[in-house]
Amino acid sequence: MHTNDLEANLRSDFRYFLTAIWAHLKLPQPTRAQLCIAEYLQHGPKRLQIQAFRGVGKSWITAAFVLWTLFNNPDKKIMVVSASKDRADSFSIFCQRLILEVTWLGHLKPKSDDQRWSRVSFDVGPAKPHQAPSVKSVGITGQLTGSRADLMILDDVEVPGNSMTELMREKLLQLCTETESILTPHADSRIMFLGTPQTTFTIYRKLAERNYRPFVWPARYPKKLANYEGLLAPQLAEDIENGAEPWTVTDPARFNDEDLIEREAAMGRSNFMLQFMLDTTLSDAEKFPLKMADLVVTSVNPSTAPESVVWCSDPQNIIKDLPTVGLPGDYFYSPMQLQGNWDPYSETICSIDPSGRGTDETAATYISQRNGFLYVHEMRAYREGYSDNTLLDILRGCKKYKVTKLLIETNFGDGIVAELFKKHLIQTKQNIDIEEVRANVRKEDRIIDALEPVLNQHRLVMDRSVIEWDFKSNPTSPPEERLLYMLFYQMSRMCREKGAVKHDDRLDSLAQGVKYFTDAMAISANHEIAKRKFEEWQDLEQAWLDDPQSAANHMVFGMTYTQRQKARSLNGKNKGYNWVSIDK
């Protein structure tokens, strides 16, 4: 090929340029996945993401793209951002070595000592004098502001160390959005993200919602296309339409089937799905065990409850008019059936998680128990610490639901909150026991251990008003701050990692109350129903023994359990059932 034609191809098509770089590095020809990534880098939108399996060479391809950009226009200003400064510097150093070693990139070498040439920043030879270097590398937590760039490359800015908790991810996302203020206002200015998502809550998902279009290339054709939300690389989507078999290898030139099987066996399925399939659904299902779908949501009676509640996950039972702040696909469900007689609760408590004044809340949860089912009537939250107004309002709720016990965590205040409650109980003339609870287990483990078994058995019944109140609470706060205080946001994001959620006061209050009723969880609703029916049968037998000739005894089958209890008490006085008194 003629020299001019070769140079024209190198300038016009990045895939030619990439192939030439690979040849200089004595690497095999670029694979299909690598060439498709190269094409997306060249012709993709102004804001884009590259998500591909580990080992495909995303960073190397993008480093070559940086050089191709300068090869076409030496005056371009490029900034490379990574999770750490060292990683960003490695990217920059790789570009420098190629400029020094590749013959046809020699004209990009610095021409004078006035030009910058360090691992932090460097200029290319033909670049005009400018305040900003041709290429600059920086860590995501470094000094981003004050710089200007025509091309922003964010290479693996999300890593486990900076994205384990919701608070860390929010901070990372805020840092990433600062790139918009750095980008020059030219028509061809671009921002590119390279990386592998860590969880469903990855910042890459949120960036996709902000018009950073992802290009997703997993190591195998997926079995469930829905998990990728229509973001698969167009070449793979076309393969699937043409009959590509699920779970076959997408880029056999890079990793063959046997290699991937060995990696999956060594890494474990969840890590393989995360790192090679870019599918986070399995990982998050195991990592975040508290599901809103496991709740039973209905109207909870303040004083009575049925003998049993039947949970059902049928799509027809999804409550569509309630706001949800949980994981994608996690909904609230109404019960399929409320069974048996409605009778008073066995016990009602108020679980309190106190806090001082400041950003944390004092949370109070009102919970009742019957037949091993727990019923959450209401939750209240306060920002005034444990002021008199707060404590008195909690006691007003206790009076409303006929609470017999206050459950108070003593880790904060060393028991002073309980003493303040005792003073107000005397003043309000309420006879309520106070039980202090001291936690010795790490908060995240304690909450999950208390709630997960009860949720898995669908024994926790939530009044729908709690969900509505939770969503509308703190209306004057910014939306991103309001979310952090919501009970169901805390529940769905809770995992066993320290600091999983920034605020957990409401969830901690609920878990503490549920933990108190742990012994009641051993009660079987079916056993209680059988016990009640046996007592009814005994009532029938006693009725026949007391007055076998009475025609009224034939009516006993139509009586309710409460009527029969009343009839038994009247039996000793009237030597038979006083039907008129019972009906009244």
PDB file of N, CA, C and O in Angstrom, residues 9-76:
ATOM      1  N   ASN A   9      -5.474   5.990   5.732  1.00  0.00           N
ATOM      2  CA  ASN A   9      -6.245   4.971   6.462  1.00  0.00           C
ATOM      3  C   ASN A   9      -6.047   5.102   7.973  1.00  0.00           C
ATOM      4  O   ASN A   9      -6.984   4.948   8.750  1.00  0.00           O
ATOM      5  N   LEU A  10      -4.807   5.361   8.386  1.00  0.00           N
ATOM      6  CA  LEU A  10      -4.528   5.522   9.810  1.00  0.00           C
ATOM      7  C   LEU A  10      -5.296   6.702  10.397  1.00  0.00           C
ATOM      8  O   LEU A  10      -5.755   6.660  11.535  1.00  0.00           O
ATOM      9  N   ARG A  11      -5.437   7.758   9.588  1.00  0.00           N
ATOM     10  CA  ARG A  11      -6.121   8.949  10.082  1.00  0.00           C
ATOM     11  C   ARG A  11      -7.650   8.791  10.056  1.00  0.00           C
ATOM     12  O   ARG A  11      -8.347   9.290  10.926  1.00  0.00           O
ATOM     13  N   SER A  12      -8.152   8.087   9.058  1.00  0.00           N
ATOM     14  CA  SER A  12      -9.606   8.043   8.866  1.00  0.00           C
ATOM     15  C   SER A  12     -10.298   6.953   9.674  1.00  0.00           C
ATOM     16  O   SER A  12     -11.461   7.100  10.058  1.00  0.00           O
ATOM     17  N   ASP A  13      -9.595   5.866   9.949  1.00  0.00           N
ATOM     18  CA  ASP A  13     -10.238   4.723  10.617  1.00  0.00           C
ATOM     19  C   ASP A  13      -9.382   4.283  11.803  1.00  0.00           C
ATOM     20  O   ASP A  13      -8.249   3.818  11.618  1.00  0.00           O
ATOM     21  N   PHE A  14      -9.905   4.450  13.004  1.00  0.00           N
ATOM     22  CA  PHE A  14      -9.141   4.102  14.194  1.00  0.00           C
ATOM     23  C   PHE A  14      -8.809   2.617  14.243  1.00  0.00           C
ATOM     24  O   PHE A  14      -7.801   2.217  14.843  1.00  0.00           O
ATOM     25  N   ARG A  15      -9.592   1.772  13.602  1.00  0.00           N
ATOM     26  CA  ARG A  15      -9.308   0.334  13.619  1.00  0.00           C
ATOM     27  C   ARG A  15      -7.990   0.033  12.914  1.00  0.00           C
ATOM     28  O   ARG A  15      -7.250  -0.869  13.344  1.00  0.00           O
ATOM     29  N   TYR A  16      -7.685   0.763  11.829  1.00  0.00           N
ATOM     30  CA  TYR A  16      -6.382   0.607  11.175  1.00  0.00           C
ATOM     31  C   TYR A  16      -5.266   1.034  12.123  1.00  0.00           C
ATOM     32  O   TYR A  16      -4.225   0.371  12.234  1.00  0.00           O
ATOM     33  N   PHE A  17      -5.463   2.150  12.770  1.00  0.00           N
ATOM     34  CA  PHE A  17      -4.469   2.670  13.714  1.00  0.00           C
ATOM     35  C   PHE A  17      -4.230   1.662  14.833  1.00  0.00           C
ATOM     36  O   PHE A  17      -3.077   1.384  15.208  1.00  0.00           O
ATOM     37  N   LEU A  18      -5.310   1.110  15.388  1.00  0.00           N
ATOM     38  CA  LEU A  18      -5.189   0.127  16.469  1.00  0.00           C
ATOM     39  C   LEU A  18      -4.435  -1.115  16.005  1.00  0.00           C
ATOM     40  O   LEU A  18      -3.564  -1.643  16.721  1.00  0.00           O
ATOM     41  N   THR A  19      -4.751  -1.586  14.804  1.00  0.00           N
ATOM     42  CA  THR A  19      -4.069  -2.769  14.267  1.00  0.00           C
ATOM     43  C   THR A  19      -2.570  -2.515  14.110  1.00  0.00           C
ATOM     44  O   THR A  19      -1.730  -3.384  14.407  1.00  0.00           O
ATOM     45  N   ALA A  20      -2.203  -1.308  13.685  1.00  0.00           N
ATOM     46  CA  ALA A  20      -0.794  -0.958  13.518  1.00  0.00           C
ATOM     47  C   ALA A  20      -0.085  -0.897  14.882  1.00  0.00           C
ATOM     48  O   ALA A  20       1.069  -1.350  15.012  1.00  0.00           O
ATOM     49  N   ILE A  21      -0.746  -0.347  15.894  1.00  0.00           N
ATOM     50  CA  ILE A  21      -0.165  -0.303  17.243  1.00  0.00           C
ATOM     51  C   ILE A  21       0.037  -1.718  17.771  1.00  0.00           C
ATOM     52  O   ILE A  21       1.085  -2.038  18.355  1.00  0.00           O
ATOM     53  N   TRP A  22      -0.970  -2.563  17.566  1.00  0.00           N
ATOM     54  CA  TRP A  22      -0.864  -3.968  18.028  1.00  0.00           C
ATOM     55  C   TRP A  22       0.304  -4.677  17.339  1.00  0.00           C
ATOM     56  O   TRP A  22       1.011  -5.466  17.956  1.00  0.00           O
ATOM     57  N   ALA A  23       0.510  -4.384  16.078  1.00  0.00           N
ATOM     58  CA  ALA A  23       1.621  -5.002  15.339  1.00  0.00           C
ATOM     59  C   ALA A  23       2.953  -4.544  15.911  1.00  0.00           C
ATOM     60  O   ALA A  23       3.893  -5.351  16.057  1.00  0.00           O
ATOM     61  N   HIS A  24       3.065  -3.251  16.265  1.00  0.00           N
ATOM     62  CA  HIS A  24       4.303  -2.752  16.874  1.00  0.00           C
ATOM     63  C   HIS A  24       4.551  -3.439  18.212  1.00  0.00           C
ATOM     64  O   HIS A  24       5.713  -3.759  18.546  1.00  0.00           O
ATOM     65  N   LEU A  25       3.502  -3.688  18.988  1.00  0.00           N
ATOM     66  CA  LEU A  25       3.645  -4.328  20.306  1.00  0.00           C
ATOM     67  C   LEU A  25       3.794  -5.846  20.200  1.00  0.00           C
ATOM     68  O   LEU A  25       3.878  -6.533  21.219  1.00  0.00           O
ATOM     69  N   LYS A  26       3.811  -6.349  18.920  1.00  0.00           N
ATOM     70  CA  LYS A  26       3.923  -7.790  18.671  1.00  0.00           C
ATOM     71  C   LYS A  26       2.770  -8.563  19.322  1.00  0.00           C
ATOM     72  O   LYS A  26       2.957  -9.661  19.851  1.00  0.00           O
ATOM     73  N   LEU A  27       1.594  -7.969  19.270  1.00  0.00           N
ATOM     74  CA  LEU A  27       0.377  -8.617  19.767  1.00  0.00           C
ATOM     75  C   LEU A  27      -0.360  -9.252  18.597  1.00  0.00           C
ATOM     76  O   LEU A  27      -0.171  -8.844  17.432  1.00  0.00           O
ATOM     77  N   PRO A  28      -1.200 -10.245  18.839  1.00  0.00           N
ATOM     78  CA  PRO A  28      -2.028 -10.798  17.750  1.00  0.00           C
ATOM     79  C   PRO A  28      -2.943  -9.731  17.169  1.00  0.00           C
ATOM     80  O   PRO A  28      -3.133  -8.661  17.755  1.00  0.00           O
ATOM     81  N   GLN A  29      -3.512 -10.015  16.036  1.00  0.00           N
ATOM     82  CA  GLN A  29      -4.464  -9.094  15.429  1.00  0.00           C
ATOM     83  C   GLN A  29      -5.582  -8.776  16.428  1.00  0.00           C
ATOM     84  O   GLN A  29      -5.991  -9.638  17.217  1.00  0.00           O
ATOM     85  N   PRO A  30      -6.074  -7.528  16.438  1.00  0.00           N
ATOM     86  CA  PRO A  30      -7.183  -7.207  17.349  1.00  0.00           C
ATOM     87  C   PRO A  30      -8.361  -8.157  17.148  1.00  0.00           C
ATOM     88  O   PRO A  30      -8.701  -8.503  16.006  1.00  0.00           O
ATOM     89  N   THR A  31      -8.954  -8.573  18.238  1.00  0.00           N
ATOM     90  CA  THR A  31     -10.089  -9.498  18.162  1.00  0.00           C
ATOM     91  C   THR A  31     -11.344  -8.745  17.735  1.00  0.00           C
ATOM     92  O   THR A  31     -11.362  -7.509  17.658  1.00  0.00           O
ATOM     93  N   ARG A  32     -12.384  -9.510  17.494  1.00  0.00           N
ATOM     94  CA  ARG A  32     -13.637  -8.887  17.071  1.00  0.00           C
ATOM     95  C   ARG A  32     -14.150  -7.911  18.144  1.00  0.00           C
ATOM     96  O   ARG A  32     -14.585  -6.806  17.823  1.00  0.00           O
ATOM     97  N   ALA A  33     -14.099  -8.310  19.403  1.00  0.00           N
ATOM     98  CA  ALA A  33     -14.575  -7.437  20.487  1.00  0.00           C
ATOM     99  C   ALA A  33     -13.757  -6.150  20.525  1.00  0.00           C
ATOM    100  O   ALA A  33     -14.303  -5.051  20.680  1.00  0.00           O
ATOM    101  N   GLN A  34     -12.437  -6.257  20.356  1.00  0.00           N
ATOM    102  CA  GLN A  34     -11.571  -5.083  20.406  1.00  0.00           C
ATOM    103  C   GLN A  34     -11.856  -4.136  19.242  1.00  0.00           C
ATOM    104  O   GLN A  34     -11.867  -2.913  19.411  1.00  0.00           O
ATOM    105  N   LEU A  35     -12.095  -4.689  18.061  1.00  0.00           N
ATOM    106  CA  LEU A  35     -12.395  -3.848  16.898  1.00  0.00           C
ATOM    107  C   LEU A  35     -13.757  -3.173  17.047  1.00  0.00           C
ATOM    108  O   LEU A  35     -13.942  -2.029  16.629  1.00  0.00           O
ATOM    109  N   CYS A  36     -14.725  -3.880  17.655  1.00  0.00           N
ATOM    110  CA  CYS A  36     -16.048  -3.281  17.878  1.00  0.00           C
ATOM    111  C   CYS A  36     -15.961  -2.152  18.907  1.00  0.00           C
ATOM    112  O   CYS A  36     -16.628  -1.122  18.768  1.00  0.00           O
ATOM    113  N   ILE A  37     -15.137  -2.337  19.941  1.00  0.00           N
ATOM    114  CA  ILE A  37     -14.921  -1.272  20.922  1.00  0.00           C
ATOM    115  C   ILE A  37     -14.266  -0.069  20.241  1.00  0.00           C
ATOM    116  O   ILE A  37     -14.649   1.087  20.470  1.00  0.00           O
ATOM    117  N   ALA A  38     -13.270  -0.343  19.366  1.00  0.00           N
ATOM    118  CA  ALA A  38     -12.586   0.733  18.645  1.00  0.00           C
ATOM    119  C   ALA A  38     -13.561   1.521  17.772  1.00  0.00           C
ATOM    120  O   ALA A  38     -13.511   2.764  17.717  1.00  0.00           O
ATOM    121  N   GLU A  39     -14.451   0.809  17.111  1.00  0.00           N
ATOM    122  CA  GLU A  39     -15.434   1.485  16.255  1.00  0.00           C
ATOM    123  C   GLU A  39     -16.371   2.361  17.085  1.00  0.00           C
ATOM    124  O   GLU A  39     -16.727   3.470  16.677  1.00  0.00           O
ATOM    125  N   TYR A  40     -16.759   1.884  18.291  1.00  0.00           N
ATOM    126  CA  TYR A  40     -17.654   2.669  19.143  1.00  0.00           C
ATOM    127  C   TYR A  40     -16.949   3.908  19.685  1.00  0.00           C
ATOM    128  O   TYR A  40     -17.552   4.972  19.811  1.00  0.00           O
ATOM    129  N   LEU A  41     -15.645   3.752  19.999  1.00  0.00           N
ATOM    130  CA  LEU A  41     -14.884   4.919  20.460  1.00  0.00           C
ATOM    131  C   LEU A  41     -14.827   5.993  19.386  1.00  0.00           C
ATOM    132  O   LEU A  41     -14.920   7.190  19.675  1.00  0.00           O
ATOM    133  N   GLN A  42     -14.671   5.582  18.136  1.00  0.00           N
ATOM    134  CA  GLN A  42     -14.551   6.560  17.057  1.00  0.00           C
ATOM    135  C   GLN A  42     -15.896   7.179  16.688  1.00  0.00           C
ATOM    136  O   GLN A  42     -16.002   8.402  16.510  1.00  0.00           O
ATOM    137  N   HIS A  43     -16.918   6.346  16.572  1.00  0.00           N
ATOM    138  CA  HIS A  43     -18.192   6.825  16.018  1.00  0.00           C
ATOM    139  C   HIS A  43     -19.301   6.926  17.067  1.00  0.00           C
ATOM    140  O   HIS A  43     -20.438   7.283  16.711  1.00  0.00           O
ATOM    141  N   GLY A  44     -18.992   6.644  18.307  1.00  0.00           N
ATOM    142  CA  GLY A  44     -20.016   6.687  19.345  1.00  0.00           C
ATOM    143  C   GLY A  44     -20.461   8.092  19.674  1.00  0.00           C
ATOM    144  O   GLY A  44     -19.943   9.075  19.125  1.00  0.00           O
ATOM    145  N   PRO A  45     -21.423   8.229  20.596  1.00  0.00           N
ATOM    146  CA  PRO A  45     -21.952   9.553  20.936  1.00  0.00           C
ATOM    147  C   PRO A  45     -20.950  10.402  21.700  1.00  0.00           C
ATOM    148  O   PRO A  45     -19.853   9.950  22.064  1.00  0.00           O
ATOM    149  N   LYS A  46     -21.335  11.616  21.970  1.00  0.00           N
ATOM    150  CA  LYS A  46     -20.460  12.565  22.664  1.00  0.00           C
ATOM    151  C   LYS A  46     -20.151  12.094  24.078  1.00  0.00           C
ATOM    152  O   LYS A  46     -19.056  12.310  24.590  1.00  0.00           O
ATOM    153  N   ARG A  47     -21.115  11.447  24.726  1.00  0.00           N
ATOM    154  CA  ARG A  47     -20.944  10.899  26.076  1.00  0.00           C
ATOM    155  C   ARG A  47     -21.230   9.418  26.013  1.00  0.00           C
ATOM    156  O   ARG A  47     -22.340   9.022  25.636  1.00  0.00           O
ATOM    157  N   LEU A  48     -20.248   8.610  26.391  1.00  0.00           N
ATOM    158  CA  LEU A  48     -20.419   7.162  26.235  1.00  0.00           C
ATOM    159  C   LEU A  48     -19.735   6.397  27.357  1.00  0.00           C
ATOM    160  O   LEU A  48     -18.951   6.959  28.130  1.00  0.00           O
ATOM    161  N   GLN A  49     -20.078   5.108  27.418  1.00  0.00           N
ATOM    162  CA  GLN A  49     -19.439   4.168  28.348  1.00  0.00           C
ATOM    163  C   GLN A  49     -19.023   2.917  27.587  1.00  0.00           C
ATOM    164  O   GLN A  49     -19.722   2.501  26.656  1.00  0.00           O
ATOM    165  N   ILE A  50     -17.898   2.332  27.998  1.00  0.00           N
ATOM    166  CA  ILE A  50     -17.471   1.026  27.490  1.00  0.00           C
ATOM    167  C   ILE A  50     -17.463   0.060  28.673  1.00  0.00           C
ATOM    168  O   ILE A  50     -16.682   0.226  29.613  1.00  0.00           O
ATOM    169  N   GLN A  51     -18.347  -0.928  28.647  1.00  0.00           N
ATOM    170  CA  GLN A  51     -18.375  -1.966  29.675  1.00  0.00           C
ATOM    171  C   GLN A  51     -18.113  -3.306  28.984  1.00  0.00           C
ATOM    172  O   GLN A  51     -18.949  -3.766  28.207  1.00  0.00           O
ATOM    173  N   ALA A  52     -16.959  -3.880  29.250  1.00  0.00           N
ATOM    174  CA  ALA A  52     -16.594  -5.155  28.623  1.00  0.00           C
ATOM    175  C   ALA A  52     -15.924  -6.044  29.651  1.00  0.00           C
ATOM    176  O   ALA A  52     -15.447  -5.580  30.690  1.00  0.00           O
ATOM    177  N   PHE A  53     -15.893  -7.346  29.360  1.00  0.00           N
ATOM    178  CA  PHE A  53     -15.363  -8.318  30.321  1.00  0.00           C
ATOM    179  C   PHE A  53     -13.890  -8.059  30.628  1.00  0.00           C
ATOM    180  O   PHE A  53     -13.151  -7.481  29.821  1.00  0.00           O
ATOM    181  N   ARG A  54     -13.475  -8.496  31.824  1.00  0.00           N
ATOM    182  CA  ARG A  54     -12.094  -8.311  32.260  1.00  0.00           C
ATOM    183  C   ARG A  54     -11.129  -8.972  31.283  1.00  0.00           C
ATOM    184  O   ARG A  54     -11.338 -10.109  30.851  1.00  0.00           O
ATOM    185  N   GLY A  55     -10.050  -8.240  30.947  1.00  0.00           N
ATOM    186  CA  GLY A  55      -9.026  -8.819  30.089  1.00  0.00           C
ATOM    187  C   GLY A  55      -9.205  -8.547  28.615  1.00  0.00           C
ATOM    188  O   GLY A  55      -8.394  -8.984  27.801  1.00  0.00           O
ATOM    189  N   VAL A  56     -10.256  -7.802  28.233  1.00  0.00           N
ATOM    190  CA  VAL A  56     -10.460  -7.539  26.820  1.00  0.00           C
ATOM    191  C   VAL A  56      -9.512  -6.445  26.320  1.00  0.00           C
ATOM    192  O   VAL A  56      -9.270  -6.314  25.120  1.00  0.00           O
ATOM    193  N   GLY A  57      -8.944  -5.652  27.244  1.00  0.00           N
ATOM    194  CA  GLY A  57      -7.974  -4.631  26.848  1.00  0.00           C
ATOM    195  C   GLY A  57      -8.590  -3.252  26.652  1.00  0.00           C
ATOM    196  O   GLY A  57      -8.120  -2.483  25.795  1.00  0.00           O
ATOM    197  N   LYS A  58      -9.607  -2.920  27.435  1.00  0.00           N
ATOM    198  CA  LYS A  58     -10.277  -1.612  27.291  1.00  0.00           C
ATOM    199  C   LYS A  58      -9.292  -0.450  27.429  1.00  0.00           C
ATOM    200  O   LYS A  58      -9.309   0.494  26.638  1.00  0.00           O
ATOM    201  N   SER A  59      -8.438  -0.526  28.461  1.00  0.00           N
ATOM    202  CA  SER A  59      -7.521   0.588  28.729  1.00  0.00           C
ATOM    203  C   SER A  59      -6.487   0.736  27.618  1.00  0.00           C
ATOM    204  O   SER A  59      -6.145   1.859  27.203  1.00  0.00           O
ATOM    205  N   TRP A  60      -5.948  -0.373  27.127  1.00  0.00           N
ATOM    206  CA  TRP A  60      -4.961  -0.311  26.055  1.00  0.00           C
ATOM    207  C   TRP A  60      -5.573   0.256  24.772  1.00  0.00           C
ATOM    208  O   TRP A  60      -4.959   1.062  24.072  1.00  0.00           O
ATOM    209  N   ILE A  61      -6.789  -0.182  24.468  1.00  0.00           N
ATOM    210  CA  ILE A  61      -7.465   0.314  23.260  1.00  0.00           C
ATOM    211  C   ILE A  61      -7.693   1.822  23.379  1.00  0.00           C
ATOM    212  O   ILE A  61      -7.460   2.577  22.422  1.00  0.00           O
ATOM    213  N   THR A  62      -8.105   2.256  24.555  1.00  0.00           N
ATOM    214  CA  THR A  62      -8.402   3.676  24.741  1.00  0.00           C
ATOM    215  C   THR A  62      -7.123   4.507  24.753  1.00  0.00           C
ATOM    216  O   THR A  62      -7.118   5.662  24.292  1.00  0.00           O
ATOM    217  N   ALA A  63      -6.024   3.959  25.262  1.00  0.00           N
ATOM    218  CA  ALA A  63      -4.736   4.671  25.184  1.00  0.00           C
ATOM    219  C   ALA A  63      -4.348   4.882  23.719  1.00  0.00           C
ATOM    220  O   ALA A  63      -3.867   5.963  23.329  1.00  0.00           O
ATOM    221  N   ALA A  64      -4.587   3.847  22.893  1.00  0.00           N
ATOM    222  CA  ALA A  64      -4.320   3.995  21.458  1.00  0.00           C
ATOM    223  C   ALA A  64      -5.245   5.051  20.850  1.00  0.00           C
ATOM    224  O   ALA A  64      -4.833   5.818  19.962  1.00  0.00           O
ATOM    225  N   PHE A  65      -6.474   5.133  21.360  1.00  0.00           N
ATOM    226  CA  PHE A  65      -7.414   6.139  20.840  1.00  0.00           C
ATOM    227  C   PHE A  65      -6.952   7.557  21.188  1.00  0.00           C
ATOM    228  O   PHE A  65      -7.133   8.490  20.392  1.00  0.00           O
ATOM    229  N   VAL A  66      -6.357   7.722  22.362  1.00  0.00           N
ATOM    230  CA  VAL A  66      -5.803   9.023  22.744  1.00  0.00           C
ATOM    231  C   VAL A  66      -4.728   9.441  21.738  1.00  0.00           C
ATOM    232  O   VAL A  66      -4.692  10.592  21.270  1.00  0.00           O
ATOM    233  N   LEU A  67      -3.839   8.501  21.399  1.00  0.00           N
ATOM    234  CA  LEU A  67      -2.779   8.810  20.435  1.00  0.00           C
ATOM    235  C   LEU A  67      -3.352   9.080  19.043  1.00  0.00           C
ATOM    236  O   LEU A  67      -2.850   9.950  18.314  1.00  0.00           O
ATOM    237  N   TRP A  68      -4.402   8.331  18.662  1.00  0.00           N
ATOM    238  CA  TRP A  68      -5.028   8.558  17.355  1.00  0.00           C
ATOM    239  C   TRP A  68      -5.658   9.957  17.301  1.00  0.00           C
ATOM    240  O   TRP A  68      -5.594  10.636  16.269  1.00  0.00           O
ATOM    241  N   THR A  69      -6.231  10.390  18.425  1.00  0.00           N
ATOM    242  CA  THR A  69      -6.813  11.729  18.496  1.00  0.00           C
ATOM    243  C   THR A  69      -5.738  12.792  18.299  1.00  0.00           C
ATOM    244  O   THR A  69      -5.907  13.748  17.532  1.00  0.00           O
ATOM    245  N   LEU A  70      -4.579  12.631  18.968  1.00  0.00           N
ATOM    246  CA  LEU A  70      -3.469  13.585  18.825  1.00  0.00           C
ATOM    247  C   LEU A  70      -2.810  13.454  17.448  1.00  0.00           C
ATOM    248  O   LEU A  70      -2.276  14.429  16.912  1.00  0.00           O
ATOM    249  N   PHE A  71      -2.814  12.250  16.875  1.00  0.00           N
ATOM    250  CA  PHE A  71      -2.270  12.001  15.534  1.00  0.00           C
ATOM    251  C   PHE A  71      -3.027  12.824  14.496  1.00  0.00           C
ATOM    252  O   PHE A  71      -2.450  13.364  13.550  1.00  0.00           O
ATOM    253  N   ASN A  72      -4.358  12.959  14.717  1.00  0.00           N
ATOM    254  CA  ASN A  72      -5.194  13.731  13.799  1.00  0.00           C
ATOM    255  C   ASN A  72      -5.212  15.218  14.130  1.00  0.00           C
ATOM    256  O   ASN A  72      -5.326  16.049  13.230  1.00  0.00           O
ATOM    257  N   ASN A  73      -5.111  15.533  15.409  1.00  0.00           N
ATOM    258  CA  ASN A  73      -5.150  16.946  15.808  1.00  0.00           C
ATOM    259  C   ASN A  73      -4.268  17.133  17.036  1.00  0.00           C
ATOM    260  O   ASN A  73      -4.709  16.923  18.166  1.00  0.00           O
ATOM    261  N   PRO A  74      -3.016  17.547  16.860  1.00  0.00           N
ATOM    262  CA  PRO A  74      -2.075  17.672  17.993  1.00  0.00           C
ATOM    263  C   PRO A  74      -2.486  18.731  19.015  1.00  0.00           C
ATOM    264  O   PRO A  74      -1.941  18.753  20.122  1.00  0.00           O
ATOM    265  N   ASP A  75      -3.414  19.589  18.662  1.00  0.00           N
ATOM    266  CA  ASP A  75      -3.823  20.647  19.598  1.00  0.00           C
ATOM    267  C   ASP A  75      -4.932  20.205  20.554  1.00  0.00           C
ATOM    268  O   ASP A  75      -5.371  21.001  21.388  1.00  0.00           O
ATOM    269  N   LYS A  76      -5.390  18.992  20.440  1.00  0.00           N
ATOM    270  CA  LYS A  76      -6.421  18.485  21.357  1.00  0.00           C
ATOM    271  C   LYS A  76      -5.859  18.377  22.774  1.00  0.00           C
ATOM    272  O   LYS A  76      -4.679  18.038  22.975  1.00  0.00           O
TER     273      LYS A  76
END
